[in-house]
Amino acid sequence: MCGIFGYIGNTKKKVALMTNKALCELEYRGYDSWGIAAESDKKMFSVKAVGKISLASTSALQGIEGNVAIGHSRWATHGGVTEANAHPHFNGAHTIAVVHNGIVENHDAIKSFLCEKLGNAFDGLFCSETDTEVIPHLIDYFITHEKKTFEAAFVEAGRMLEGRYAVVAMKIGEPYLLAMRDGSPLVIGKGNHEYFLASDVPAFLLHTRTVLYPGDREYLKISADTMLLRNLDTAKKVDREWTTVTWDKGSATKEGYPHYMLKEIMEQSLSLDKAIRQEDAKLAEFAKIMKDSEHLFFIGCGTAAKMAKLGELYVARIAGRLAHAYVGSEFKVYEQFLNKKSTIVAVSQSGETADVLEGLRVADAMNARILALLNVVGSSIDRMSKKTLFINAGPEIAVASTKAATAQIAVLMLIAYALAGKLAEGKHLMRGVVKDIKTWLTPDVSYDIQKIVVKLAKKNDLYIIGRGLSAPIAHEAAIKIQEVSYIHAEGFPGGELKHGPIALIEHGTPVIALIPNDETKRDMESNTMELRSRGAYVIGIAPENSRLFDEWIPVPDLGPASPIASIIPIQLLAYHLAVLRGNDPDKPRNLAKSVTVK
Ligand code: F6R
């Protein structure tokens, strides 16, 4: 999803190069084109390109020295992947530059407004197909025709925007940057006589750890030495606390692994260990809110939606409570059942997923209580929730969610145990799980799976089956395989096979069977038998081998935490399939790490 960056300082620097480097740090968000604008010798320098930021020829950027720059990595929504559509966007005179993450829903109405006001001067003004381009033209209109200052024009334009945005703007000759946000991420970094603005902290972590998160409908004016935050609607000054980022840049580098995805898979005993170190009191407060509710919902998207489903299963099995899990984009239909006695638990790695935020806005409007299980502190969902538990997985850079998913499973289990009043039992169990994963998850496991993957790399279809706690994992397995290997994959509850999908099975069709040592084992063996007799090539993921398997991936027996043992081999399988098929597992095509549009 789009990444934005802004810089202002009191001494001349190679600002274009610095912005290019900052955008590289945001590459993990997913993008297809990028651009930079900087003021150099009182003139606007700009560059835009389609493709990789890290491959940009830096010699042109090297020569650009100045105090102010903005940059953007774009993930196309309005208009194709072209240089013209890449940000920054400019006013007609090329003196105002704007970068934007989000969506201007009323861009057509703003265009009509400008057309009416500007008459003939409107013709040929727009250079792109984007919704964003209305912003610099609108600011320019207020400056040129209504004689407003840059700041007043920016605020006026901001008040007209409908949708969701984080916007940064600069103007030649003005010694400050302006920014505003409503619904899209924006963080400010404070350095020594310099400030940074970005969609996420890694963009400026090399320069500062002191950060501040503006709230929705707030705008800020930043010069090298001052930062003023105000409410966009009332213009009243807003005071917010600066905080210190404690995590390390080291935890956001590959540390010798060829890809982030592999690193993030292999470090899961560590991330699980951090995830289960939850304070008892916080878990108890979280569980109490859930306990006191009449209706309990979990929402999430993609992988997090599958984990939300596991949340539903865990609270039913461990705490005997009925909950309902839905994907964020489909939640609105349940609005009629929400009231102040409803609790919604949002599950999200980034805390920025637009479809989840949309669901939460619906819940908020009905006065329901919002809880969240997140990885990113200070994210939009964090700010919306009454209480947040953090999974503490550290930055997840690869687009495919791996360590965040298992950390979500671990904390969801602890929540269910807390809800059942058996937190000590849950924590004891999870400490054992972490130990077992640490012993089992060695490079040998990855190597053995790599050997199996060689036999699958040319297949067109792959199916995964599981029952009970393994059913959401079968669905999650399909997402993992689809997104990085681009092989068609589908997950089914084992019992559903004979109701249709079994017709797809031919001689040699690969099917992965998830068979933990739980109450689903016998039925899963029957389902696997049905598949084998129709010629399926069966890969079993199970603590014990079986004559039903063509290939066996042994996993530890983790009891109710079996979903963790089942999903890790699939993550490895998906990773090796991607590499063998020549795909970049860290940046799968068409996908973004943080999906901040509906
Ligand atoms: C798949 C994946 C996505 C995300 C989904 C929600 O590997 O990463 O399906 O799980 O976009 O993202 P978050 O968890 O950030 O809300």
Coordinates of C-alpha atoms in Angstrom, one line a residue, residues 92 111 114-116 118-127 137:
G92 CA -0.3 23.9 -12.8
K111 CA -13.1 18.6 -10.1
L114 CA -12.6 23.6 -9.9
C115 CA -14.0 23.5 -13.4
E116 CA -16.8 25.9 -12.5
L118 CA -11.6 28.2 -13.2
G119 CA -13.6 28.2 -16.5
N120 CA -11.2 27.9 -19.5
A121 CA -8.2 27.7 -17.2
F122 CA -9.4 24.3 -16.1
D123 CA -8.8 22.7 -19.6
G124 CA -5.6 20.7 -19.6
L125 CA -4.9 21.3 -16.0
F126 CA -5.0 17.7 -14.9
C127 CA -2.0 15.5 -15.9
H137 CA -5.0 22.2 -7.7

